[in-house]
mmCIF file of C-alpha atoms in Angstrom:
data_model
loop_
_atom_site.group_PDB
_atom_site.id
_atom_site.type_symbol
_atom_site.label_atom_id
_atom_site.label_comp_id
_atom_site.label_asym_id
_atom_site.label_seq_id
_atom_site.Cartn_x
_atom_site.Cartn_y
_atom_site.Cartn_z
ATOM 1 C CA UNK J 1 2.030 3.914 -59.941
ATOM 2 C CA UNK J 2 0.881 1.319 -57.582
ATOM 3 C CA UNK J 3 2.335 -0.614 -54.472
ATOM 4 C CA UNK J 4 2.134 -4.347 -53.496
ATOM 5 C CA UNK J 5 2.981 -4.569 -50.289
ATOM 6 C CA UNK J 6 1.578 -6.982 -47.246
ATOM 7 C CA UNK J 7 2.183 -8.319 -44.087
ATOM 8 C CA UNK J 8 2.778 -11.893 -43.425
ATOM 9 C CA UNK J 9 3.998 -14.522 -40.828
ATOM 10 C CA UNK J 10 7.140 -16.090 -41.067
ATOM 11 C CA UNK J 11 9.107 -18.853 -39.372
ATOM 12 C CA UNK J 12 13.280 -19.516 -39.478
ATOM 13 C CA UNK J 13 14.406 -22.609 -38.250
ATOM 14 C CA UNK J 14 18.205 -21.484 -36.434
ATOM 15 C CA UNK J 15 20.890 -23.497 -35.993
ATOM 16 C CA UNK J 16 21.131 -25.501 -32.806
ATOM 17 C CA UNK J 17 22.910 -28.264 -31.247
ATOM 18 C CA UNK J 18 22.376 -29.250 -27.698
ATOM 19 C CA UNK J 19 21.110 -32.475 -26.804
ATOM 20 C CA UNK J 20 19.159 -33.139 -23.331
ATOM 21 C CA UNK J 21 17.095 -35.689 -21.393
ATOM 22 C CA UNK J 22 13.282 -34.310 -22.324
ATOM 23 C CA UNK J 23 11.230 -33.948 -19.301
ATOM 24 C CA UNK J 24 8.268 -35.282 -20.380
ATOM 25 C CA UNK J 25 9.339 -38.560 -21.376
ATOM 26 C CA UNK J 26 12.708 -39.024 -20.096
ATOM 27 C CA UNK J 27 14.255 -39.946 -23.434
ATOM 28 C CA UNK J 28 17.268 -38.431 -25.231
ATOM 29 C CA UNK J 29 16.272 -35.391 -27.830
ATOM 30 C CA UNK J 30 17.628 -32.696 -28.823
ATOM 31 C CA UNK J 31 15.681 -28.830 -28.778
ATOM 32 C CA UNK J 32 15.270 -27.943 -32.671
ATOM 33 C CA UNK J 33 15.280 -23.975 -32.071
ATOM 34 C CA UNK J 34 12.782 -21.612 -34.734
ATOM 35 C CA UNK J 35 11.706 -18.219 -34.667
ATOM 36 C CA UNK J 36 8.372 -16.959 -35.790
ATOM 37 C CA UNK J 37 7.533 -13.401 -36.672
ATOM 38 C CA UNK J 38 5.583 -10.811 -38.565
ATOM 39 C CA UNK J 39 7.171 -9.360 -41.896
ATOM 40 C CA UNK J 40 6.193 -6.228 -44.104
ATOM 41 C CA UNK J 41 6.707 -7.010 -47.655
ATOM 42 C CA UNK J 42 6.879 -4.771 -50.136
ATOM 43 C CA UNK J 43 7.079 -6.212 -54.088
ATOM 44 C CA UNK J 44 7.625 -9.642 -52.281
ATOM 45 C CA UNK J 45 11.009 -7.947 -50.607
ATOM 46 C CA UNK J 46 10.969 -8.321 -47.172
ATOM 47 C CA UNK J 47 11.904 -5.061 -45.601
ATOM 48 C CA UNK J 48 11.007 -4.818 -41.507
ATOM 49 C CA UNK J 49 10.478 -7.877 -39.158
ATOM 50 C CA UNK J 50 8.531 -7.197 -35.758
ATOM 51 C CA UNK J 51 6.973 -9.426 -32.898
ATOM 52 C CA UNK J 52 9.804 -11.900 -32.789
ATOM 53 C CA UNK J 53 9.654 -15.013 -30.998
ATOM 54 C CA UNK J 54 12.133 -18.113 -30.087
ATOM 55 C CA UNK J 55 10.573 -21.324 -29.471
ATOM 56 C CA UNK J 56 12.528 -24.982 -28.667
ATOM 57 C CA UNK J 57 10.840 -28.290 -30.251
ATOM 58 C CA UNK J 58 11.791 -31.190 -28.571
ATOM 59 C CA UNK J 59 13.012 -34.036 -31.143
ATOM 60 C CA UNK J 60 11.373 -36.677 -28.949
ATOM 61 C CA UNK J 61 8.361 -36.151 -28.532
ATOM 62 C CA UNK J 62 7.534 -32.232 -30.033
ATOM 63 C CA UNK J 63 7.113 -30.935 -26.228
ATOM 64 C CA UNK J 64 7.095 -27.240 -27.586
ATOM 65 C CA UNK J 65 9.000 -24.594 -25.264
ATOM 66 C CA UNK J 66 8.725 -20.858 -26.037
ATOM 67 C CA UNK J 67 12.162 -19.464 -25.288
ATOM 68 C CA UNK J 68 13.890 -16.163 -23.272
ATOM 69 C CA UNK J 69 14.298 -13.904 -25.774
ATOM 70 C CA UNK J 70 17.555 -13.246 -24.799
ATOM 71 C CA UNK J 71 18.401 -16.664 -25.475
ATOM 72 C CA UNK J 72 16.670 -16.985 -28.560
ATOM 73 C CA UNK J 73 18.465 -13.677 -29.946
ATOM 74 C CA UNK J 74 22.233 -15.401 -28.920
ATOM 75 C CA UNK J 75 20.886 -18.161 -31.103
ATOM 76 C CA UNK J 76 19.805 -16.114 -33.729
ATOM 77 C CA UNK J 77 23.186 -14.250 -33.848
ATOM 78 C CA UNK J 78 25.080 -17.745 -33.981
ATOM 79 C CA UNK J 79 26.309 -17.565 -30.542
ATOM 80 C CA UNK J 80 26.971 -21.246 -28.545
ATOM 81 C CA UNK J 81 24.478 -21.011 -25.967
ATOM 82 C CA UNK J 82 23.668 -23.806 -23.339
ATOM 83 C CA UNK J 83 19.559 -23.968 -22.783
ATOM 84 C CA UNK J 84 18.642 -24.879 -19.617
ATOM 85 C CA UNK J 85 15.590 -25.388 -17.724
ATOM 86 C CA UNK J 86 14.816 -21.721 -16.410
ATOM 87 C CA UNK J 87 15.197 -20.373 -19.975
ATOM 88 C CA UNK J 88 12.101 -22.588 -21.000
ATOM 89 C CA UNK J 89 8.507 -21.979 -20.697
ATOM 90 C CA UNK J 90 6.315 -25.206 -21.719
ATOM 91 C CA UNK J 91 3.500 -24.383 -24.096
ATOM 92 C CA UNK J 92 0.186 -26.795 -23.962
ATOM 93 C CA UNK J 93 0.428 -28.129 -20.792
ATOM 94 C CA UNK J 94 -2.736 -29.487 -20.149
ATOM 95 C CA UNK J 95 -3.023 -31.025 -23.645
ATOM 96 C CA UNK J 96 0.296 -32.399 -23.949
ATOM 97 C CA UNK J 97 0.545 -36.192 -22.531
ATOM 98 C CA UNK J 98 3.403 -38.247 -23.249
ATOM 99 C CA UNK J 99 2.667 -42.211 -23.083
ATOM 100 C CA UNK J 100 4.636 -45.066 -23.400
ATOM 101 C CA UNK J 101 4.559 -48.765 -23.016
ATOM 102 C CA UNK J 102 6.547 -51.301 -21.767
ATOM 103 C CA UNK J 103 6.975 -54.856 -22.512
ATOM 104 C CA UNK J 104 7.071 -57.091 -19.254
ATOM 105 C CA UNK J 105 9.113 -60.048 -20.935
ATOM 106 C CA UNK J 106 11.791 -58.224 -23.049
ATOM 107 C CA UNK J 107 11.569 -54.706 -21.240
ATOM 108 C CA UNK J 108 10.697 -53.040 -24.921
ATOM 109 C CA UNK J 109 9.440 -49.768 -24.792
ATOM 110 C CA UNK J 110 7.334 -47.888 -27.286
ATOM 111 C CA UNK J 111 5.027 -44.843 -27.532
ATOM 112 C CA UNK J 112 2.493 -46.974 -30.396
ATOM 113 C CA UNK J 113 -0.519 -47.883 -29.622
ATOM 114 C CA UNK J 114 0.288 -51.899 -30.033
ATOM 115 C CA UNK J 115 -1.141 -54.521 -28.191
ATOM 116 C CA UNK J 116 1.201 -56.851 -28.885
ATOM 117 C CA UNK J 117 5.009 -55.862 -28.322
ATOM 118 C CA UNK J 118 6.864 -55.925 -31.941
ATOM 119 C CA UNK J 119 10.052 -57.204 -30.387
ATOM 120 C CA UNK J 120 8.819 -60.321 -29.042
ATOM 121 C CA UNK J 121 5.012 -61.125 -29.736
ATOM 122 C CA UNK J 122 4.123 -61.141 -26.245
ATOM 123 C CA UNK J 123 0.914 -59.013 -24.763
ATOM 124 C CA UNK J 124 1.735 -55.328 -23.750
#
C-alpha cells in the first residue's frame, strides 16, 4: 500500500464588498480580499490548512495590503466587516508608484503612457 500525499500553496478569493478612495492614487476602488495558505493533501483531498494569510487588492490600481488577521478571519467567516486604514499594512512600498496624467485643455486623466490625450488630440 502506498500514499500520495503533498503539500501545496493555495489561494481563496473571499467575498467582499467595501468600496474606498485608494491612497495611492486617489481614485474610487474597491479592496478584492484573498487568502493564501499552505495545504496537506492526501490522494488530492485536502485535509489540514496552516500559515494563513488575508491580503486586500486594490481594484484601482493593485496597491496590495496584507490584512489583520483578525479581520481577514471575520471575512473568511462571512461576517460584514468595515476595513479601515489601521487594519492595512502596504506591501512593496518602494516599488509601487502610481502615475497619472492629465490633459491641460479637457482636464482628462489617464494612467497610459500617451503622448497625445485620447479625448481631445491635444499634447499631454
Amino acid at each position: 500500500m502506498f500514499f500520495m500525499m503533498g503539500i501545496s500553496n493555495g489561494r481563496k478569493e473571499l467575498e467582499h464588498r467595501q468600496t474606498v478612495i485608494c491612497d495611492v492614487c486617489g481614485r474610487y476602488g474597491r479592496y478584492q480580499v484573498f487568502m493564501t495558505y499552505m495545504v496537506l493533501s492526501v490522494f488530492f483531498i485536502p485535509l489540514f490548512k496552516w500559515n494563513k494569510r488575508y491580503y486586500a487588492q486594490m481594484s484601482c490600481c493593485d496597491t496590495v495590503y496584507e490584512l489583520d488577521p483578525e479581520i481577514g478571519a471575520a471575512i473568511a467567516h462571512g461576517e460584514n466587516v468595515d476595513i479601515e486604514a489601521r487594519h492595512l499594512h502596504r506591501l512593496n512600498q518602494e516599488n509601487q508608484t502610481y502615475r497619472y496624467k492629465r490633459c491641460e485643455h479637457c482636464g482628462y486623466e489617464t494612467s497610459e503612457d500617451f503622448e497625445y490625450c485620447p479625448k481631445c488630440g491635444n499634447r499631454l
